[in-house]
Amino acid sequence: MRLVKLIANLGYGSRKEIQTAIRHGWVTDRDGNTLKADSKTAHEDILFDDEPLDPAVGMVLLLNKPLGYTCSVKDQGKLVYDLLPDRYRLRKPVLSTIGRLDKATSGALLFTDDGTFLHRVISPKAEVPKIYEATLDRPLNGSEAALFASGEMMLENEHKPLKPAELEVIDDTHVRLTLHEGRYHQVRRMFAAAGNHVETLHRAAFGPLTLGDLPEGEWRLLTAEEVASLG
């Protein structure tokens, strides 16, 4: 791929803008040599304005999503993409969320520009576990764990039962729930069907990945090993 197209596809600017950057000497290699439009240099050795280029296609990142942000590039209000570098919105292929968290849910949210990887991870066959921590409006009645684990629970307006889910009780209004699928507003709908209401919801883990010490609103790139762990 020609250098201009490579850098433009990473969102650093239009092809015309990248051509201008190259003419001004803003694109160099790690040894400080100015690159030309037809230069053939390894991706990891290219610097733009003295900074290494963002990763090539196949990038996966983890965001600790705060409350109040929407998983969209077009909606009004605060968007999860506002928490990432502006150029990430312009990457080609596009950088998409792997599944979604609604505005009232915080926690682990993944992004990738690898469509094949995205569909593999969200496929129902993958059954990648997601762990949620919830605060409930009223105390548990004691039947929820068996109901969620039964594999027979039906949600309103659906015709296929939910896959078994594991409920861990922290106390009578605080729980940890592990899902192996991702239906629309699933945690909230499960507790509503059990006669309760979710007040706060936080995704603590996506597969083997936890947020660790990643601050709210911050993000980090996943390592190759972490990406492989997701399947």
JSON list of C-alpha atoms in Angstrom, two decimals:
[
{"chain": "A", "resi": 1, "resn": "MET", "atom": "CA", "xyz": [0.00, 0.00, 0.00]},
{"chain": "A", "resi": 2, "resn": "ARG", "atom": "CA", "xyz": [1.37, 3.38, -0.94]},
{"chain": "A", "resi": 3, "resn": "LEU", "atom": "CA", "xyz": [2.44, 5.51, 2.01]},
{"chain": "A", "resi": 4, "resn": "VAL", "atom": "CA", "xyz": [-0.17, 8.23, 1.37]},
{"chain": "A", "resi": 5, "resn": "LYS", "atom": "CA", "xyz": [-3.07, 5.76, 1.33]},
{"chain": "A", "resi": 6, "resn": "LEU", "atom": "CA", "xyz": [-1.75, 3.93, 4.38]},
{"chain": "A", "resi": 7, "resn": "ILE", "atom": "CA", "xyz": [-1.58, 7.05, 6.54]},
{"chain": "A", "resi": 8, "resn": "ALA", "atom": "CA", "xyz": [-4.87, 8.47, 5.23]},
{"chain": "A", "resi": 9, "resn": "ASN", "atom": "CA", "xyz": [-6.65, 5.20, 6.03]},
{"chain": "A", "resi": 10, "resn": "LEU", "atom": "CA", "xyz": [-5.43, 5.49, 9.61]},
{"chain": "A", "resi": 11, "resn": "GLY", "atom": "CA", "xyz": [-7.40, 8.75, 9.89]},
{"chain": "A", "resi": 12, "resn": "TYR", "atom": "CA", "xyz": [-4.53, 11.24, 9.98]},
{"chain": "A", "resi": 13, "resn": "GLY", "atom": "CA", "xyz": [-6.09, 13.28, 7.16]},
{"chain": "A", "resi": 14, "resn": "SER", "atom": "CA", "xyz": [-7.24, 13.18, 3.55]},
{"chain": "A", "resi": 15, "resn": "ARG", "atom": "CA", "xyz": [-4.84, 11.92, 0.90]},
{"chain": "A", "resi": 16, "resn": "LYS", "atom": "CA", "xyz": [-4.24, 15.52, -0.14]},
{"chain": "A", "resi": 17, "resn": "GLU", "atom": "CA", "xyz": [-3.43, 16.48, 3.44]},
{"chain": "A", "resi": 18, "resn": "ILE", "atom": "CA", "xyz": [-1.06, 13.53, 3.82]},
{"chain": "A", "resi": 19, "resn": "GLN", "atom": "CA", "xyz": [0.71, 14.45, 0.57]},
{"chain": "A", "resi": 20, "resn": "THR", "atom": "CA", "xyz": [1.22, 17.94, 2.01]},
{"chain": "A", "resi": 21, "resn": "ALA", "atom": "CA", "xyz": [2.56, 16.45, 5.27]},
{"chain": "A", "resi": 22, "resn": "ILE", "atom": "CA", "xyz": [5.05, 14.35, 3.32]},
{"chain": "A", "resi": 23, "resn": "ARG", "atom": "CA", "xyz": [6.22, 17.38, 1.32]},
{"chain": "A", "resi": 24, "resn": "HIS", "atom": "CA", "xyz": [6.79, 19.28, 4.58]},
{"chain": "A", "resi": 25, "resn": "GLY", "atom": "CA", "xyz": [8.90, 16.43, 5.97]},
{"chain": "A", "resi": 26, "resn": "TRP", "atom": "CA", "xyz": [6.49, 15.46, 8.74]},
{"chain": "A", "resi": 27, "resn": "VAL", "atom": "CA", "xyz": [6.64, 11.77, 7.81]},
{"chain": "A", "resi": 28, "resn": "THR", "atom": "CA", "xyz": [9.94, 10.11, 8.74]},
{"chain": "A", "resi": 29, "resn": "ASP", "atom": "CA", "xyz": [11.41, 6.79, 9.74]},
{"chain": "A", "resi": 30, "resn": "ARG", "atom": "CA", "xyz": [12.81, 5.98, 13.18]},
{"chain": "A", "resi": 31, "resn": "ASP", "atom": "CA", "xyz": [16.24, 7.19, 12.11]},
{"chain": "A", "resi": 32, "resn": "GLY", "atom": "CA", "xyz": [14.87, 10.62, 11.25]},
{"chain": "A", "resi": 33, "resn": "ASN", "atom": "CA", "xyz": [15.03, 10.16, 7.48]},
{"chain": "A", "resi": 34, "resn": "THR", "atom": "CA", "xyz": [12.31, 12.01, 5.59]},
{"chain": "A", "resi": 35, "resn": "LEU", "atom": "CA", "xyz": [10.03, 9.65, 3.68]},
{"chain": "A", "resi": 36, "resn": "LYS", "atom": "CA", "xyz": [8.61, 10.18, 0.22]},
{"chain": "A", "resi": 37, "resn": "ALA", "atom": "CA", "xyz": [5.24, 9.15, -1.17]},
{"chain": "A", "resi": 38, "resn": "ASP", "atom": "CA", "xyz": [6.79, 6.08, -2.82]},
{"chain": "A", "resi": 39, "resn": "SER", "atom": "CA", "xyz": [8.95, 5.07, 0.17]},
{"chain": "A", "resi": 40, "resn": "LYS", "atom": "CA", "xyz": [8.68, 1.44, 1.24]},
{"chain": "A", "resi": 41, "resn": "THR", "atom": "CA", "xyz": [9.11, 1.36, 5.02]},
{"chain": "A", "resi": 42, "resn": "ALA", "atom": "CA", "xyz": [7.73, -1.09, 7.58]},
{"chain": "A", "resi": 43, "resn": "HIS", "atom": "CA", "xyz": [4.61, 0.19, 9.31]},
{"chain": "A", "resi": 44, "resn": "GLU", "atom": "CA", "xyz": [6.21, 0.04, 12.76]},
{"chain": "A", "resi": 45, "resn": "ASP", "atom": "CA", "xyz": [9.14, 2.18, 11.57]},
{"chain": "A", "resi": 46, "resn": "ILE", "atom": "CA", "xyz": [7.04, 5.09, 10.26]},
{"chain": "A", "resi": 47, "resn": "LEU", "atom": "CA", "xyz": [6.62, 8.26, 12.34]},
{"chain": "A", "resi": 48, "resn": "PHE", "atom": "CA", "xyz": [4.06, 10.99, 11.73]},
{"chain": "A", "resi": 49, "resn": "ASP", "atom": "CA", "xyz": [5.01, 14.31, 13.31]},
{"chain": "A", "resi": 50, "resn": "ASP", "atom": "CA", "xyz": [7.64, 12.44, 15.38]},
{"chain": "A", "resi": 51, "resn": "GLU", "atom": "CA", "xyz": [5.11, 9.94, 16.76]},
{"chain": "A", "resi": 52, "resn": "PRO", "atom": "CA", "xyz": [4.78, 6.25, 15.74]},
{"chain": "A", "resi": 53, "resn": "LEU", "atom": "CA", "xyz": [1.84, 5.47, 13.50]},
{"chain": "A", "resi": 54, "resn": "ASP", "atom": "CA", "xyz": [-1.26, 3.95, 15.05]},
{"chain": "A", "resi": 55, "resn": "PRO", "atom": "CA", "xyz": [-1.54, 0.18, 14.62]},
{"chain": "A", "resi": 56, "resn": "ALA", "atom": "CA", "xyz": [-2.53, -1.23, 11.24]},
{"chain": "A", "resi": 57, "resn": "VAL", "atom": "CA", "xyz": [-5.84, -2.96, 10.56]},
{"chain": "A", "resi": 58, "resn": "GLY", "atom": "CA", "xyz": [-6.56, -5.54, 13.24]},
{"chain": "A", "resi": 59, "resn": "MET", "atom": "CA", "xyz": [-6.39, -3.07, 16.13]},
{"chain": "A", "resi": 60, "resn": "VAL", "atom": "CA", "xyz": [-8.46, -3.97, 19.22]},
{"chain": "A", "resi": 61, "resn": "LEU", "atom": "CA", "xyz": [-8.81, -1.63, 22.17]},
{"chain": "A", "resi": 62, "resn": "LEU", "atom": "CA", "xyz": [-10.51, -1.70, 25.56]},
{"chain": "A", "resi": 63, "resn": "LEU", "atom": "CA", "xyz": [-12.36, 1.32, 26.95]},
{"chain": "A", "resi": 64, "resn": "ASN", "atom": "CA", "xyz": [-13.63, 1.79, 30.49]},
{"chain": "A", "resi": 65, "resn": "LYS", "atom": "CA", "xyz": [-16.91, 3.36, 29.41]},
{"chain": "A", "resi": 66, "resn": "PRO", "atom": "CA", "xyz": [-18.44, 5.92, 31.78]},
{"chain": "A", "resi": 67, "resn": "LEU", "atom": "CA", "xyz": [-22.17, 6.36, 32.26]},
{"chain": "A", "resi": 68, "resn": "GLY", "atom": "CA", "xyz": [-23.92, 8.77, 29.92]},
{"chain": "A", "resi": 69, "resn": "TYR", "atom": "CA", "xyz": [-22.04, 7.86, 26.73]},
{"chain": "A", "resi": 70, "resn": "THR", "atom": "CA", "xyz": [-23.73, 6.32, 23.69]},
{"chain": "A", "resi": 71, "resn": "CYS", "atom": "CA", "xyz": [-22.15, 3.65, 21.46]},
{"chain": "A", "resi": 72, "resn": "SER", "atom": "CA", "xyz": [-22.64, 5.58, 18.22]},
{"chain": "A", "resi": 73, "resn": "VAL", "atom": "CA", "xyz": [-20.84, 7.95, 15.86]},
{"chain": "A", "resi": 74, "resn": "LYS", "atom": "CA", "xyz": [-24.00, 9.84, 14.86]},
{"chain": "A", "resi": 75, "resn": "ASP", "atom": "CA", "xyz": [-26.29, 10.29, 17.88]},
{"chain": "A", "resi": 76, "resn": "GLN", "atom": "CA", "xyz": [-26.62, 13.55, 19.77]},
{"chain": "A", "resi": 77, "resn": "GLY", "atom": "CA", "xyz": [-24.93, 14.02, 23.13]},
{"chain": "A", "resi": 78, "resn": "LYS", "atom": "CA", "xyz": [-21.84, 12.30, 24.49]},
{"chain": "A", "resi": 79, "resn": "LEU", "atom": "CA", "xyz": [-20.47, 9.48, 22.34]},
{"chain": "A", "resi": 80, "resn": "VAL", "atom": "CA", "xyz": [-17.91, 6.80, 23.22]},
{"chain": "A", "resi": 81, "resn": "TYR", "atom": "CA", "xyz": [-15.82, 7.99, 20.26]},
{"chain": "A", "resi": 82, "resn": "ASP", "atom": "CA", "xyz": [-15.38, 11.33, 22.04]},
{"chain": "A", "resi": 83, "resn": "LEU", "atom": "CA", "xyz": [-13.11, 9.46, 24.46]},
{"chain": "A", "resi": 84, "resn": "LEU", "atom": "CA", "xyz": [-10.77, 8.28, 21.68]},
{"chain": "A", "resi": 85, "resn": "PRO", "atom": "CA", "xyz": [-8.39, 10.24, 19.43]},
{"chain": "A", "resi": 86, "resn": "ASP", "atom": "CA", "xyz": [-10.36, 12.13, 16.76]},
{"chain": "A", "resi": 87, "resn": "ARG", "atom": "CA", "xyz": [-8.59, 10.31, 13.94]},
{"chain": "A", "resi": 88, "resn": "TYR", "atom": "CA", "xyz": [-9.97, 6.97, 15.15]},
{"chain": "A", "resi": 89, "resn": "ARG", "atom": "CA", "xyz": [-13.39, 7.96, 13.77]},
{"chain": "A", "resi": 90, "resn": "LEU", "atom": "CA", "xyz": [-11.84, 8.31, 10.31]},
{"chain": "A", "resi": 91, "resn": "ARG", "atom": "CA", "xyz": [-10.03, 4.96, 10.10]},
{"chain": "A", "resi": 92, "resn": "LYS", "atom": "CA", "xyz": [-10.72, 2.74, 7.11]},
{"chain": "A", "resi": 93, "resn": "PRO", "atom": "CA", "xyz": [-11.96, 0.10, 7.76]},
{"chain": "A", "resi": 94, "resn": "VAL", "atom": "CA", "xyz": [-14.08, 1.79, 10.41]},
{"chain": "A", "resi": 95, "resn": "LEU", "atom": "CA", "xyz": [-13.43, 1.27, 14.11]},
{"chain": "A", "resi": 96, "resn": "SER", "atom": "CA", "xyz": [-16.56, -0.35, 15.53]},
{"chain": "A", "resi": 97, "resn": "THR", "atom": "CA", "xyz": [-17.67, -1.36, 18.99]},
{"chain": "A", "resi": 98, "resn": "ILE", "atom": "CA", "xyz": [-17.80, -5.10, 19.66]},
{"chain": "A", "resi": 99, "resn": "GLY", "atom": "CA", "xyz": [-21.37, -5.23, 20.86]},
{"chain": "A", "resi": 100, "resn": "ARG", "atom": "CA", "xyz": [-22.77, -2.27, 22.76]},
{"chain": "A", "resi": 101, "resn": "LEU", "atom": "CA", "xyz": [-23.37, -0.85, 26.21]},
{"chain": "A", "resi": 102, "resn": "ASP", "atom": "CA", "xyz": [-26.35, 1.46, 26.59]},
{"chain": "A", "resi": 103, "resn": "LYS", "atom": "CA", "xyz": [-26.03, 4.98, 27.94]},
{"chain": "A", "resi": 104, "resn": "ALA", "atom": "CA", "xyz": [-26.95, 3.85, 31.47]},
{"chain": "A", "resi": 105, "resn": "THR", "atom": "CA", "xyz": [-24.33, 1.05, 31.57]},
{"chain": "A", "resi": 106, "resn": "SER", "atom": "CA", "xyz": [-20.64, 1.52, 32.34]},
{"chain": "A", "resi": 107, "resn": "GLY", "atom": "CA", "xyz": [-17.61, -0.72, 32.04]},
{"chain": "A", "resi": 108, "resn": "ALA", "atom": "CA", "xyz": [-15.64, -2.84, 29.59]},
{"chain": "A", "resi": 109, "resn": "LEU", "atom": "CA", "xyz": [-16.25, -1.94, 25.95]},
{"chain": "A", "resi": 110, "resn": "LEU", "atom": "CA", "xyz": [-14.14, -3.27, 23.08]},
{"chain": "A", "resi": 111, "resn": "PHE", "atom": "CA", "xyz": [-13.50, -1.71, 19.66]},
{"chain": "A", "resi": 112, "resn": "THR", "atom": "CA", "xyz": [-11.93, -3.14, 16.51]},
{"chain": "A", "resi": 113, "resn": "ASP", "atom": "CA", "xyz": [-11.50, -2.37, 12.82]},
{"chain": "A", "resi": 114, "resn": "ASP", "atom": "CA", "xyz": [-11.25, -6.08, 11.97]},
{"chain": "A", "resi": 115, "resn": "GLY", "atom": "CA", "xyz": [-14.72, -7.10, 10.77]},
{"chain": "A", "resi": 116, "resn": "THR", "atom": "CA", "xyz": [-13.93, -10.81, 10.71]},
{"chain": "A", "resi": 117, "resn": "PHE", "atom": "CA", "xyz": [-12.71, -10.74, 14.30]},
{"chain": "A", "resi": 118, "resn": "LEU", "atom": "CA", "xyz": [-15.73, -8.67, 15.41]},
{"chain": "A", "resi": 119, "resn": "HIS", "atom": "CA", "xyz": [-18.25, -11.10, 13.96]},
{"chain": "A", "resi": 120, "resn": "ARG", "atom": "CA", "xyz": [-16.37, -14.09, 15.35]},
{"chain": "A", "resi": 121, "resn": "VAL", "atom": "CA", "xyz": [-16.44, -12.67, 18.88]},
{"chain": "A", "resi": 122, "resn": "ILE", "atom": "CA", "xyz": [-20.10, -11.63, 18.85]},
{"chain": "A", "resi": 123, "resn": "SER", "atom": "CA", "xyz": [-21.32, -14.80, 17.14]},
{"chain": "A", "resi": 124, "resn": "PRO", "atom": "CA", "xyz": [-23.79, -16.75, 19.31]},
{"chain": "A", "resi": 125, "resn": "LYS", "atom": "CA", "xyz": [-21.59, -19.80, 18.75]},
{"chain": "A", "resi": 126, "resn": "ALA", "atom": "CA", "xyz": [-18.63, -18.07, 20.40]},
{"chain": "A", "resi": 127, "resn": "GLU", "atom": "CA", "xyz": [-20.38, -17.82, 23.79]},
{"chain": "A", "resi": 128, "resn": "VAL", "atom": "CA", "xyz": [-17.77, -15.35, 25.05]},
{"chain": "A", "resi": 129, "resn": "PRO", "atom": "CA", "xyz": [-18.74, -14.74, 28.70]},
{"chain": "A", "resi": 130, "resn": "LYS", "atom": "CA", "xyz": [-19.48, -11.21, 29.88]},
{"chain": "A", "resi": 131, "resn": "ILE", "atom": "CA", "xyz": [-19.63, -10.42, 33.58]},
{"chain": "A", "resi": 132, "resn": "TYR", "atom": "CA", "xyz": [-21.97, -7.69, 34.84]},
{"chain": "A", "resi": 133, "resn": "GLU", "atom": "CA", "xyz": [-22.30, -6.17, 38.28]},
{"chain": "A", "resi": 134, "resn": "ALA", "atom": "CA", "xyz": [-25.75, -4.83, 39.12]},
{"chain": "A", "resi": 135, "resn": "THR", "atom": "CA", "xyz": [-27.47, -2.94, 41.91]},
{"chain": "A", "resi": 136, "resn": "LEU", "atom": "CA", "xyz": [-31.14, -3.85, 42.25]},
{"chain": "A", "resi": 137, "resn": "ASP", "atom": "CA", "xyz": [-34.12, -1.77, 43.28]},
{"chain": "A", "resi": 138, "resn": "ARG", "atom": "CA", "xyz": [-35.37, -4.34, 45.78]},
{"chain": "A", "resi": 139, "resn": "PRO", "atom": "CA", "xyz": [-34.00, -7.44, 47.53]},
{"chain": "A", "resi": 140, "resn": "LEU", "atom": "CA", "xyz": [-33.71, -10.73, 45.66]},
{"chain": "A", "resi": 141, "resn": "ASN", "atom": "CA", "xyz": [-36.51, -13.22, 46.26]},
{"chain": "A", "resi": 142, "resn": "GLY", "atom": "CA", "xyz": [-34.20, -16.25, 46.16]},
{"chain": "A", "resi": 143, "resn": "SER", "atom": "CA", "xyz": [-35.47, -17.84, 42.94]},
{"chain": "A", "resi": 144, "resn": "GLU", "atom": "CA", "xyz": [-33.39, -15.84, 40.47]},
{"chain": "A", "resi": 145, "resn": "ALA", "atom": "CA", "xyz": [-30.25, -18.00, 40.38]},
{"chain": "A", "resi": 146, "resn": "ALA", "atom": "CA", "xyz": [-32.17, -21.16, 39.48]},
{"chain": "A", "resi": 147, "resn": "LEU", "atom": "CA", "xyz": [-34.30, -19.31, 36.93]},
{"chain": "A", "resi": 148, "resn": "PHE", "atom": "CA", "xyz": [-31.32, -17.74, 35.17]},
{"chain": "A", "resi": 149, "resn": "ALA", "atom": "CA", "xyz": [-29.38, -21.01, 35.16]},
{"chain": "A", "resi": 150, "resn": "SER", "atom": "CA", "xyz": [-32.27, -23.11, 33.84]},
{"chain": "A", "resi": 151, "resn": "GLY", "atom": "CA", "xyz": [-31.77, -22.49, 30.14]},
{"chain": "A", "resi": 152, "resn": "GLU", "atom": "CA", "xyz": [-35.55, -22.21, 29.91]},
{"chain": "A", "resi": 153, "resn": "MET", "atom": "CA", "xyz": [-36.09, -18.54, 30.72]},
{"chain": "A", "resi": 154, "resn": "MET", "atom": "CA", "xyz": [-38.02, -16.65, 28.03]},
{"chain": "A", "resi": 155, "resn": "LEU", "atom": "CA", "xyz": [-37.95, -12.88, 27.61]},
{"chain": "A", "resi": 156, "resn": "GLU", "atom": "CA", "xyz": [-40.97, -10.91, 26.49]},
{"chain": "A", "resi": 157, "resn": "ASN", "atom": "CA", "xyz": [-41.50, -10.85, 22.71]},
{"chain": "A", "resi": 158, "resn": "GLU", "atom": "CA", "xyz": [-38.82, -13.50, 22.13]},
{"chain": "A", "resi": 159, "resn": "HIS", "atom": "CA", "xyz": [-39.28, -17.08, 20.98]},
{"chain": "A", "resi": 160, "resn": "LYS", "atom": "CA", "xyz": [-36.00, -18.68, 22.03]},
{"chain": "A", "resi": 161, "resn": "PRO", "atom": "CA", "xyz": [-35.03, -19.33, 25.66]},
{"chain": "A", "resi": 162, "resn": "LEU", "atom": "CA", "xyz": [-31.94, -17.71, 27.13]},
{"chain": "A", "resi": 163, "resn": "LYS", "atom": "CA", "xyz": [-28.73, -19.66, 27.50]},
{"chain": "A", "resi": 164, "resn": "PRO", "atom": "CA", "xyz": [-27.96, -20.55, 31.12]},
{"chain": "A", "resi": 165, "resn": "ALA", "atom": "CA", "xyz": [-26.44, -17.65, 33.06]},
{"chain": "A", "resi": 166, "resn": "GLU", "atom": "CA", "xyz": [-24.65, -17.73, 36.41]},
{"chain": "A", "resi": 167, "resn": "LEU", "atom": "CA", "xyz": [-25.76, -15.46, 39.24]},
{"chain": "A", "resi": 168, "resn": "GLU", "atom": "CA", "xyz": [-23.43, -14.66, 42.13]},
{"chain": "A", "resi": 169, "resn": "VAL", "atom": "CA", "xyz": [-25.09, -12.92, 45.07]},
{"chain": "A", "resi": 170, "resn": "ILE", "atom": "CA", "xyz": [-22.98, -10.26, 46.76]},
{"chain": "A", "resi": 171, "resn": "ASP", "atom": "CA", "xyz": [-25.81, -9.20, 49.06]},
{"chain": "A", "resi": 172, "resn": "ASP", "atom": "CA", "xyz": [-29.58, -9.02, 48.67]},
{"chain": "A", "resi": 173, "resn": "THR", "atom": "CA", "xyz": [-29.46, -6.03, 46.28]},
{"chain": "A", "resi": 174, "resn": "HIS", "atom": "CA", "xyz": [-26.02, -6.46, 44.69]},
{"chain": "A", "resi": 175, "resn": "VAL", "atom": "CA", "xyz": [-25.20, -9.26, 42.25]},
{"chain": "A", "resi": 176, "resn": "ARG", "atom": "CA", "xyz": [-22.70, -10.42, 39.65]},
{"chain": "A", "resi": 177, "resn": "LEU", "atom": "CA", "xyz": [-24.18, -12.05, 36.55]},
{"chain": "A", "resi": 178, "resn": "THR", "atom": "CA", "xyz": [-22.26, -13.96, 33.85]},
{"chain": "A", "resi": 179, "resn": "LEU", "atom": "CA", "xyz": [-23.90, -14.13, 30.41]},
{"chain": "A", "resi": 180, "resn": "HIS", "atom": "CA", "xyz": [-22.88, -16.27, 27.44]},
{"chain": "A", "resi": 181, "resn": "GLU", "atom": "CA", "xyz": [-24.83, -14.35, 24.81]},
{"chain": "A", "resi": 182, "resn": "GLY", "atom": "CA", "xyz": [-25.73, -10.74, 24.14]},
{"chain": "A", "resi": 183, "resn": "ARG", "atom": "CA", "xyz": [-29.38, -9.90, 23.65]},
{"chain": "A", "resi": 184, "resn": "TYR", "atom": "CA", "xyz": [-30.86, -6.43, 23.70]},
{"chain": "A", "resi": 185, "resn": "HIS", "atom": "CA", "xyz": [-30.83, -5.00, 27.27]},
{"chain": "A", "resi": 186, "resn": "GLN", "atom": "CA", "xyz": [-30.56, -8.59, 28.46]},
{"chain": "A", "resi": 187, "resn": "VAL", "atom": "CA", "xyz": [-29.59, -8.06, 32.11]},
{"chain": "A", "resi": 188, "resn": "ARG", "atom": "CA", "xyz": [-32.28, -5.45, 32.70]},
{"chain": "A", "resi": 189, "resn": "ARG", "atom": "CA", "xyz": [-34.92, -7.58, 30.99]},
{"chain": "A", "resi": 190, "resn": "MET", "atom": "CA", "xyz": [-33.96, -10.69, 32.95]},
{"chain": "A", "resi": 191, "resn": "PHE", "atom": "CA", "xyz": [-34.40, -8.97, 36.28]},
{"chain": "A", "resi": 192, "resn": "ALA", "atom": "CA", "xyz": [-37.59, -7.28, 35.12]},
{"chain": "A", "resi": 193, "resn": "ALA", "atom": "CA", "xyz": [-38.97, -10.71, 34.21]},
{"chain": "A", "resi": 194, "resn": "ALA", "atom": "CA", "xyz": [-38.02, -11.85, 37.73]},
{"chain": "A", "resi": 195, "resn": "GLY", "atom": "CA", "xyz": [-39.97, -8.96, 39.24]},
{"chain": "A", "resi": 196, "resn": "ASN", "atom": "CA", "xyz": [-37.10, -6.60, 39.97]},
{"chain": "A", "resi": 197, "resn": "HIS", "atom": "CA", "xyz": [-35.46, -3.52, 38.50]},
{"chain": "A", "resi": 198, "resn": "VAL", "atom": "CA", "xyz": [-31.79, -2.81, 37.78]},
{"chain": "A", "resi": 199, "resn": "GLU", "atom": "CA", "xyz": [-30.71, 0.55, 39.20]},
{"chain": "A", "resi": 200, "resn": "THR", "atom": "CA", "xyz": [-27.04, 0.49, 38.17]},
{"chain": "A", "resi": 201, "resn": "LEU", "atom": "CA", "xyz": [-25.23, -1.78, 35.72]},
{"chain": "A", "resi": 202, "resn": "HIS", "atom": "CA", "xyz": [-21.51, -2.20, 35.06]},
{"chain": "A", "resi": 203, "resn": "ARG", "atom": "CA", "xyz": [-19.73, -4.67, 32.75]},
{"chain": "A", "resi": 204, "resn": "ALA", "atom": "CA", "xyz": [-16.74, -5.86, 34.74]},
{"chain": "A", "resi": 205, "resn": "ALA", "atom": "CA", "xyz": [-15.27, -8.30, 32.22]},
{"chain": "A", "resi": 206, "resn": "PHE", "atom": "CA", "xyz": [-15.46, -9.25, 28.55]},
{"chain": "A", "resi": 207, "resn": "GLY", "atom": "CA", "xyz": [-14.24, -12.83, 28.23]},
{"chain": "A", "resi": 208, "resn": "PRO", "atom": "CA", "xyz": [-10.97, -13.09, 30.18]},
{"chain": "A", "resi": 209, "resn": "LEU", "atom": "CA", "xyz": [-10.39, -9.33, 29.99]},
{"chain": "A", "resi": 210, "resn": "THR", "atom": "CA", "xyz": [-11.04, -7.17, 33.03]},
{"chain": "A", "resi": 211, "resn": "LEU", "atom": "CA", "xyz": [-10.58, -3.43, 33.40]},
{"chain": "A", "resi": 212, "resn": "GLY", "atom": "CA", "xyz": [-7.86, -3.84, 36.01]},
{"chain": "A", "resi": 213, "resn": "ASP", "atom": "CA", "xyz": [-6.59, -0.41, 36.99]},
{"chain": "A", "resi": 214, "resn": "LEU", "atom": "CA", "xyz": [-7.78, 1.28, 33.78]},
{"chain": "A", "resi": 215, "resn": "PRO", "atom": "CA", "xyz": [-9.41, 4.56, 34.90]},
{"chain": "A", "resi": 216, "resn": "GLU", "atom": "CA", "xyz": [-12.95, 5.41, 33.90]},
{"chain": "A", "resi": 217, "resn": "GLY", "atom": "CA", "xyz": [-13.00, 7.15, 30.52]},
{"chain": "A", "resi": 218, "resn": "GLU", "atom": "CA", "xyz": [-9.55, 5.83, 29.57]},
{"chain": "A", "resi": 219, "resn": "TRP", "atom": "CA", "xyz": [-8.60, 3.19, 27.01]},
{"chain": "A", "resi": 220, "resn": "ARG", "atom": "CA", "xyz": [-5.70, 0.97, 26.04]},
{"chain": "A", "resi": 221, "resn": "LEU", "atom": "CA", "xyz": [-4.70, -1.23, 23.11]},
{"chain": "A", "resi": 222, "resn": "LEU", "atom": "CA", "xyz": [-4.90, -4.97, 23.63]},
{"chain": "A", "resi": 223, "resn": "THR", "atom": "CA", "xyz": [-1.83, -7.12, 23.20]},
{"chain": "A", "resi": 224, "resn": "ALA", "atom": "CA", "xyz": [-1.74, -9.89, 20.60]},
{"chain": "A", "resi": 225, "resn": "GLU", "atom": "CA", "xyz": [-2.07, -12.41, 23.43]},
{"chain": "A", "resi": 226, "resn": "GLU", "atom": "CA", "xyz": [-5.17, -10.69, 24.81]},
{"chain": "A", "resi": 227, "resn": "VAL", "atom": "CA", "xyz": [-6.77, -10.59, 21.36]},
{"chain": "A", "resi": 228, "resn": "ALA", "atom": "CA", "xyz": [-6.05, -14.29, 20.86]},
{"chain": "A", "resi": 229, "resn": "SER", "atom": "CA", "xyz": [-7.67, -15.06, 24.23]},
{"chain": "A", "resi": 230, "resn": "LEU", "atom": "CA", "xyz": [-11.01, -13.81, 22.88]},
{"chain": "A", "resi": 231, "resn": "GLY", "atom": "CA", "xyz": [-11.01, -16.43, 20.15]}
]
